[in-house]
GROMACS .gro file of C-alpha atoms in nm:
model
  312
    1MET     CA    1  -3.913  -3.451  -1.532
    2GLY     CA    2  -3.552  -3.570  -1.535
    3PHE     CA    3  -3.448  -3.294  -1.773
    4GLY     CA    4  -3.603  -3.029  -1.549
    5ILE     CA    5  -3.414  -3.160  -1.246
    6THR     CA    6  -3.088  -3.163  -1.446
    7THR     CA    7  -3.148  -2.804  -1.561
    8ASP     CA    8  -3.217  -2.688  -1.204
    9ARG     CA    9  -2.898  -2.855  -1.083
   10THR     CA   10  -2.699  -2.695  -1.364
   11ILE     CA   11  -2.833  -2.350  -1.282
   12ALA     CA   12  -2.762  -2.405  -0.911
   13ALA     CA   13  -2.405  -2.517  -0.988
   14LEU     CA   14  -2.345  -2.215  -1.211
   15SER     CA   15  -2.483  -1.985  -0.940
   16VAL     CA   16  -2.247  -2.134  -0.680
   17ALA     CA   17  -1.953  -2.101  -0.922
   18ALA     CA   18  -2.040  -1.737  -0.995
   19THR     CA   19  -2.069  -1.662  -0.622
   20LEU     CA   20  -1.730  -1.821  -0.550
   21LEU     CA   21  -1.571  -1.631  -0.841
   22VAL     CA   22  -1.704  -1.295  -0.719
   23GLY     CA   23  -1.586  -1.376  -0.367
   24TRP     CA   24  -1.239  -1.472  -0.492
   25ILE     CA   25  -1.206  -1.148  -0.691
   26THR     CA   26  -1.322  -0.943  -0.390
   27LEU     CA   27  -1.073  -1.120  -0.161
   28ASN     CA   28  -0.786  -1.060  -0.404
   29ALA     CA   29  -0.878  -0.693  -0.436
   30THR     CA   30  -0.884  -0.659  -0.057
   31VAL     CA   31  -0.544  -0.827  -0.017
   32ASP     CA   32  -0.398  -0.613  -0.296
   33MET     CA   33  -0.524  -0.292  -0.133
   34ALA     CA   34  -0.389  -0.401   0.205
   35ALA     CA   35  -0.050  -0.488   0.057
   36TRP     CA   36  -0.003  -0.169  -0.141
   37GLY     CA   37  -0.187   0.071   0.088
   38GLY     CA   38  -0.298   0.416  -0.018
   39ILE     CA   39  -0.120   0.635  -0.270
   40PRO     CA   40   0.181   0.794  -0.094
   41PRO     CA   41   0.201   1.175  -0.092
   42LYS     CA   42   0.533   1.172  -0.279
   43SER     CA   43   0.661   0.888  -0.493
   44LEU     CA   44   0.891   0.859  -0.795
   45GLU     CA   45   0.924   0.536  -0.991
   46ALA     CA   46   1.210   0.475  -1.234
   47ASN     CA   47   1.216   0.237  -1.526
   48TYR     CA   48   1.492   0.150  -1.773
   49ILE     CA   49   1.478  -0.013  -2.116
   50GLY     CA   50   1.811  -0.113  -2.267
   51PRO     CA   51   2.092  -0.058  -2.334
   52THR     CA   52   2.025  -0.133  -2.700
   53ASP     CA   53   2.250  -0.110  -3.005
   54PRO     CA   54   2.102   0.152  -3.242
   55LEU     CA   55   2.345   0.063  -3.522
   56SER     CA   56   2.295  -0.314  -3.514
   57ASP     CA   57   2.084  -0.306  -3.832
   58LEU     CA   58   2.362  -0.122  -4.016
   59SER     CA   59   2.624  -0.389  -3.970
   60PRO     CA   60   2.941  -0.428  -4.180
   61ARG     CA   61   2.763  -0.697  -4.380
   62ASP     CA   62   2.637  -0.416  -4.603
   63ALA     CA   63   2.954  -0.278  -4.757
   64ALA     CA   64   2.768   0.024  -4.893
   65VAL     CA   65   2.687   0.154  -4.544
   66GLU     CA   66   2.947   0.301  -4.311
   67VAL     CA   67   2.841   0.487  -3.997
   68ARG     CA   68   3.079   0.689  -3.781
   69VAL     CA   69   2.969   0.861  -3.460
   70LEU     CA   70   3.188   1.140  -3.320
   71SER     CA   71   3.176   1.322  -2.986
   72ASP     CA   72   3.398   1.630  -2.950
   73GLY     CA   73   3.574   1.518  -3.265
   74LYS     CA   74   3.658   1.175  -3.122
   75PRO     CA   75   3.503   0.844  -3.236
   76VAL     CA   76   3.236   0.699  -3.007
   77ARG     CA   77   3.310   0.336  -2.925
   78LYS     CA   78   3.021   0.091  -2.917
   79LEU     CA   79   2.729   0.333  -2.901
   80ARG     CA   80   2.435   0.217  -2.690
   81VAL     CA   81   2.097   0.373  -2.603
   82VAL     CA   82   1.895   0.352  -2.280
   83GLN     CA   83   1.537   0.473  -2.240
   84ALA     CA   84   1.513   0.602  -1.882
   85THR     CA   85   1.173   0.707  -1.748
   86LEU     CA   86   1.076   0.862  -1.416
   87GLU     CA   87   0.708   0.884  -1.320
   88ASN     CA   88   0.544   1.072  -1.035
   89THR     CA   89   0.325   0.796  -0.891
   90GLY     CA   90   0.241   0.993  -0.578
   91ALA     CA   91  -0.060   1.204  -0.485
   92THR     CA   92   0.110   1.545  -0.471
   93PRO     CA   93   0.324   1.742  -0.716
   94ILE     CA   94   0.699   1.766  -0.671
   95LEU     CA   95   0.792   2.135  -0.680
   96PRO     CA   96   1.125   2.281  -0.791
   97ALA     CA   97   1.171   2.404  -0.432
   98ASP     CA   98   1.142   2.042  -0.309
   99MET     CA   99   1.454   1.940  -0.503
  100VAL     CA  100   1.745   1.974  -0.262
  101GLU     CA  101   1.953   1.810  -0.535
  102PRO     CA  102   1.792   1.817  -0.882
  103LEU     CA  103   1.728   1.513  -1.096
  104SER     CA  104   2.038   1.365  -1.252
  105ILE     CA  105   2.135   1.055  -1.447
  106ARG     CA  106   2.453   0.866  -1.361
  107ALA     CA  107   2.625   0.607  -1.578
  108GLU     CA  108   2.753   0.286  -1.424
  109LYS     CA  109   3.116   0.178  -1.432
  110ASN     CA  110   3.282   0.164  -1.778
  111TRP     CA  111   3.002   0.366  -1.937
  112LYS     CA  112   3.034   0.725  -2.062
  113ILE     CA  113   2.731   0.945  -2.130
  114VAL     CA  114   2.758   1.094  -2.479
  115GLY     CA  115   2.436   1.293  -2.453
  116ILE     CA  116   2.077   1.299  -2.325
  117ALA     CA  117   1.762   1.397  -2.517
  118ASN     CA  118   1.403   1.435  -2.399
  119GLN     CA  119   1.148   1.201  -2.558
  120PRO     CA  120   0.959   1.414  -2.817
  121LEU     CA  121   0.648   1.192  -2.794
  122LEU     CA  122   0.573   1.339  -2.450
  123LYS     CA  123   0.665   1.702  -2.514
  124GLU     CA  124   0.303   1.818  -2.479
  125THR     CA  125   0.221   1.628  -2.159
  126ALA     CA  126   0.547   1.590  -1.965
  127PRO     CA  127   0.814   1.826  -1.830
  128GLN     CA  128   1.103   1.878  -2.070
  129LEU     CA  129   1.416   1.887  -1.855
  130LYS     CA  130   1.720   2.098  -1.941
  131TRP     CA  131   2.030   1.883  -1.911
  132THR     CA  132   2.386   1.990  -1.824
  133ARG     CA  133   2.699   1.774  -1.827
  134VAL     CA  134   2.871   1.741  -1.489
  135ASP     CA  135   3.135   1.493  -1.604
  136ASP     CA  136   3.164   1.194  -1.838
  137GLY     CA  137   2.938   0.986  -1.617
  138VAL     CA  138   2.680   1.233  -1.482
  139PHE     CA  139   2.424   1.471  -1.635
  140LYS     CA  140   2.206   1.692  -1.414
  141SER     CA  141   1.886   1.880  -1.490
  142GLU     CA  142   1.743   2.209  -1.376
  143PRO     CA  143   1.470   2.186  -1.108
  144ALA     CA  144   1.126   2.137  -1.264
  145LEU     CA  145   0.764   2.083  -1.164
  146ILE     CA  146   0.656   1.717  -1.183
  147ASN     CA  147   0.283   1.674  -1.131
  148PRO     CA  148   0.116   1.344  -1.029
  149GLY     CA  149   0.105   1.120  -1.335
  150ASP     CA  150   0.381   1.311  -1.517
  151MET     CA  151   0.649   1.096  -1.677
  152VAL     CA  152   0.997   1.226  -1.755
  153TRP     CA  153   1.137   1.023  -2.045
  154ALA     CA  154   1.505   1.064  -2.128
  155THR     CA  155   1.692   0.896  -2.413
  156VAL     CA  156   2.048   0.839  -2.290
  157TYR     CA  157   2.329   0.781  -2.542
  158LEU     CA  158   2.623   0.588  -2.400
  159SER     CA  159   2.970   0.480  -2.505
  160TRP     CA  160   3.137   0.168  -2.370
  161THR     CA  161   3.483   0.247  -2.229
  162GLY     CA  162   3.565  -0.092  -2.083
  163GLU     CA  163   3.753  -0.384  -2.232
  164GLY     CA  164   3.581  -0.631  -2.461
  165GLU     CA  165   3.212  -0.620  -2.538
  166PRO     CA  166   2.949  -0.433  -2.332
  167PRO     CA  167   2.742  -0.641  -2.088
  168PRO     CA  168   2.406  -0.783  -2.201
  169THR     CA  169   2.097  -0.565  -2.210
  170THR     CA  170   1.973  -0.713  -1.882
  171ASP     CA  171   2.243  -0.517  -1.692
  172GLN     CA  172   2.145  -0.167  -1.583
  173ALA     CA  173   2.372   0.097  -1.739
  174VAL     CA  174   2.233   0.419  -1.586
  175SER     CA  175   2.047   0.533  -1.273
  176TRP     CA  176   1.825   0.822  -1.175
  177LEU     CA  177   1.949   1.026  -0.876
  178ALA     CA  178   1.787   1.305  -0.671
  179ARG     CA  179   1.741   1.438  -0.319
  180ILE     CA  180   1.383   1.555  -0.269
  181ALA     CA  181   1.226   1.680   0.051
  182ASN     CA  182   1.005   1.421   0.225
  183LEU     CA  183   1.097   1.150  -0.027
  184ARG     CA  184   1.308   0.860   0.096
  185GLY     CA  185   1.429   0.758  -0.248
  186ILE     CA  186   1.340   0.669  -0.605
  187ALA     CA  187   1.166   0.334  -0.649
  188ASN     CA  188   1.348   0.126  -0.908
  189ASP     CA  189   1.111  -0.070  -1.133
  190LYS     CA  190   1.348  -0.227  -1.384
  191ASN     CA  191   1.238  -0.390  -1.709
  192THR     CA  192   0.866  -0.333  -1.657
  193LEU     CA  193   0.801  -0.362  -2.031
  194GLU     CA  194   0.999  -0.685  -2.066
  195GLU     CA  195   0.830  -0.836  -1.759
  196SER     CA  196   0.481  -0.742  -1.880
  197ILE     CA  197   0.548  -0.898  -2.222
  198ARG     CA  198   0.680  -1.216  -2.059
  199ARG     CA  199   0.380  -1.253  -1.827
  200SER     CA  200   0.103  -1.142  -2.063
  201GLY     CA  201   0.121  -1.434  -2.306
  202PRO     CA  202   0.026  -1.421  -2.674
  203ILE     CA  203  -0.300  -1.225  -2.630
  204GLU     CA  204  -0.339  -0.878  -2.478
  205VAL     CA  205  -0.649  -0.662  -2.433
  206HIS     CA  206  -0.608  -0.283  -2.442
  207LEU     CA  207  -0.905  -0.058  -2.359
  208TRP     CA  208  -0.871   0.311  -2.281
  209GLY     CA  209  -1.071   0.633  -2.299
  210TRP     CA  210  -1.383   0.621  -2.516
  211GLY     CA  211  -1.294   0.267  -2.618
  212VAL     CA  212  -1.447   0.139  -2.290
  213PRO     CA  213  -1.804   0.274  -2.343
  214PHE     CA  214  -1.775   0.187  -2.713
  215THR     CA  215  -1.701  -0.175  -2.621
  216LEU     CA  216  -1.986  -0.193  -2.369
  217ALA     CA  217  -2.236  -0.037  -2.612
  218SER     CA  218  -2.128  -0.266  -2.897
  219PHE     CA  219  -2.154  -0.571  -2.673
  220ALA     CA  220  -2.504  -0.468  -2.558
  221ILE     CA  221  -2.622  -0.430  -2.919
  222TYR     CA  222  -2.467  -0.759  -3.034
  223CYS     CA  223  -2.601  -0.947  -2.730
  224TRP     CA  224  -2.953  -0.798  -2.764
  225LEU     CA  225  -2.973  -0.893  -3.132
  226THR     CA  226  -2.834  -1.242  -3.069
  227VAL     CA  227  -3.078  -1.313  -2.785
  228LEU     CA  228  -3.374  -1.205  -3.001
  229LEU     CA  229  -3.261  -1.438  -3.278
  230LEU     CA  230  -3.199  -1.730  -3.041
  231ALA     CA  231  -3.551  -1.680  -2.905
  232ARG     CA  232  -3.689  -1.744  -3.255
  233PHE     CA  233  -3.544  -2.095  -3.229
  234GLY     CA  234  -3.684  -2.154  -2.880
  235LEU     CA  235  -3.339  -2.152  -2.722
  236MET     CA  236  -3.427  -1.896  -2.454
  237ARG     CA  237  -3.668  -2.129  -2.272
  238PRO     CA  238  -3.568  -2.244  -1.921
  239ASP     CA  239  -3.591  -2.610  -2.029
  240SER     CA  240  -3.370  -2.569  -2.337
  241ARG     CA  241  -3.050  -2.772  -2.300
  242ALA     CA  242  -2.907  -2.620  -2.621
  243GLY     CA  243  -2.983  -2.270  -2.491
  244LEU     CA  244  -2.765  -2.329  -2.183
  245ALA     CA  245  -2.468  -2.374  -2.415
  246ALA     CA  246  -2.567  -2.127  -2.689
  247VAL     CA  247  -2.613  -1.819  -2.468
  248PRO     CA  248  -2.267  -1.815  -2.300
  249LEU     CA  249  -2.088  -1.914  -2.622
  250THR     CA  250  -2.256  -1.642  -2.828
  251SER     CA  251  -2.196  -1.389  -2.549
  252LEU     CA  252  -1.823  -1.465  -2.553
  253LEU     CA  253  -1.819  -1.410  -2.928
  254ASN     CA  254  -2.016  -1.084  -2.885
  255ILE     CA  255  -1.774  -0.938  -2.629
  256ALA     CA  256  -1.467  -1.047  -2.828
  257ALA     CA  257  -1.602  -0.877  -3.141
  258ALA     CA  258  -1.689  -0.561  -2.945
  259GLU     CA  259  -1.337  -0.535  -2.799
  260ALA     CA  260  -1.173  -0.603  -3.136
  261GLY     CA  261  -1.386  -0.333  -3.296
  262ALA     CA  262  -1.276  -0.082  -3.029
  263THR     CA  263  -0.914  -0.172  -3.103
  264TYR     CA  264  -0.957  -0.076  -3.469
  265VAL     CA  265  -1.149   0.245  -3.391
  266PHE     CA  266  -0.942   0.382  -3.101
  267GLY     CA  267  -0.607   0.204  -3.138
  268ILE     CA  268  -0.398   0.019  -2.882
  269ASN     CA  269  -0.197   0.293  -2.708
  270PRO     CA  270  -0.292   0.661  -2.664
  271ILE     CA  271   0.072   0.775  -2.663
  272ILE     CA  272   0.268   0.544  -2.893
  273THR     CA  273   0.134   0.431  -3.232
  274VAL     CA  274   0.131   0.050  -3.228
  275PRO     CA  275   0.007  -0.152  -3.529
  276THR     CA  276  -0.306  -0.359  -3.470
  277SER     CA  277  -0.269  -0.737  -3.488
  278HIS     CA  278  -0.512  -0.842  -3.762
  279TRP     CA  279  -0.484  -1.215  -3.693
  280ALA     CA  280  -0.601  -1.159  -3.334
  281ASN     CA  281  -0.878  -0.903  -3.401
  282LEU     CA  282  -1.033  -0.990  -3.738
  283PRO     CA  283  -1.142  -1.351  -3.657
  284PRO     CA  284  -1.385  -1.259  -3.374
  285ILE     CA  285  -1.531  -0.974  -3.583
  286PHE     CA  286  -1.586  -1.200  -3.885
  287ALA     CA  287  -1.716  -1.489  -3.671
  288ASN     CA  288  -1.962  -1.266  -3.483
  289SER     CA  289  -2.088  -1.110  -3.808
  290ALA     CA  290  -2.125  -1.453  -3.971
  291MET     CA  291  -2.316  -1.584  -3.668
  292ILE     CA  292  -2.562  -1.292  -3.662
  293VAL     CA  293  -2.615  -1.296  -4.040
  294GLY     CA  294  -2.660  -1.675  -4.032
  295LEU     CA  295  -2.918  -1.652  -3.753
  296LEU     CA  296  -3.101  -1.376  -3.942
  297ILE     CA  297  -3.122  -1.591  -4.256
  298MET     CA  298  -3.234  -1.904  -4.070
  299ALA     CA  299  -3.485  -1.708  -3.858
  300LYS     CA  300  -3.672  -1.579  -4.164
  301GLY     CA  301  -4.033  -1.694  -4.153
  302ARG     CA  302  -4.011  -1.819  -3.795
  303PRO     CA  303  -4.266  -1.667  -3.553
  304SER     CA  304  -4.150  -1.446  -3.268
  305LEU     CA  305  -4.139  -1.589  -2.915
  306GLU     CA  306  -4.474  -1.429  -2.823
  307ARG     CA  307  -4.643  -1.562  -3.138
  308ALA     CA  308  -4.496  -1.907  -3.083
  309ASP     CA  309  -4.639  -1.912  -2.729
  310ARG     CA  310  -4.984  -1.816  -2.860
  311ILE     CA  311  -4.969  -2.084  -3.131
  312GLU     CA  312  -4.884  -2.347  -2.873
   0.00000   0.00000   0.00000
């Protein structure tokens, strides 16, 4: 009798916790929607990574390697590289006719732009701008169509013209400029990649495209098989204290293995090839497989749940 009361209280407590969790998620989603509002008709968001030193790995410590970079026959001092992206985060395309002043990139004080190249990884899905030098500090592009979701990715090569060493990589070296009809300005979202890495912690989950239904289907299969095997041991009964712990623990292992499997099948990023972390993805796959195989071996000869009920 006491065990039944304890089980009922546990189920009631879990139900209350689940209700509060769903309510908290709903409230956060509502606040987030109210804060950000709808998607604006026109919106451009800029992001900058760098400046970085592309020749840092070829330092004078290796006497056999000597690298010289020339621009117009003159040596380039302290070459640096900035990855500058500009994404149309609005709901409507930006037409060439909308550009009162076309997109341009301007270097900050004591920086000289050596050259600009479009990112080849996006040549099939993003506009490839044609760049023209205005002066040492400004490059402008020809007007181009930028559809919603399009990302312009420019690799900017810079030379430091100031005294001493260039500032640290946290200082912005270039800026996007443009005058576009019905657009107040370009939103500056600096160091998005660095901030996401800092906030994400040691574990990240990446699901995209067909990886999402693959994960859900794998989880359903793993969970179905695990529940059938647990039933052979009588752990699916309402009065089973061990079942209350076994079901959520095995479900966590099932979903972790399903997501890790999707990572190996579909990769991490659809645009950039990123190596898969084996130490983070192999353990849940091996543990889930070992659990299912172990339950299969131990369940041999045990009656099914229906047969067990008839025997009793």
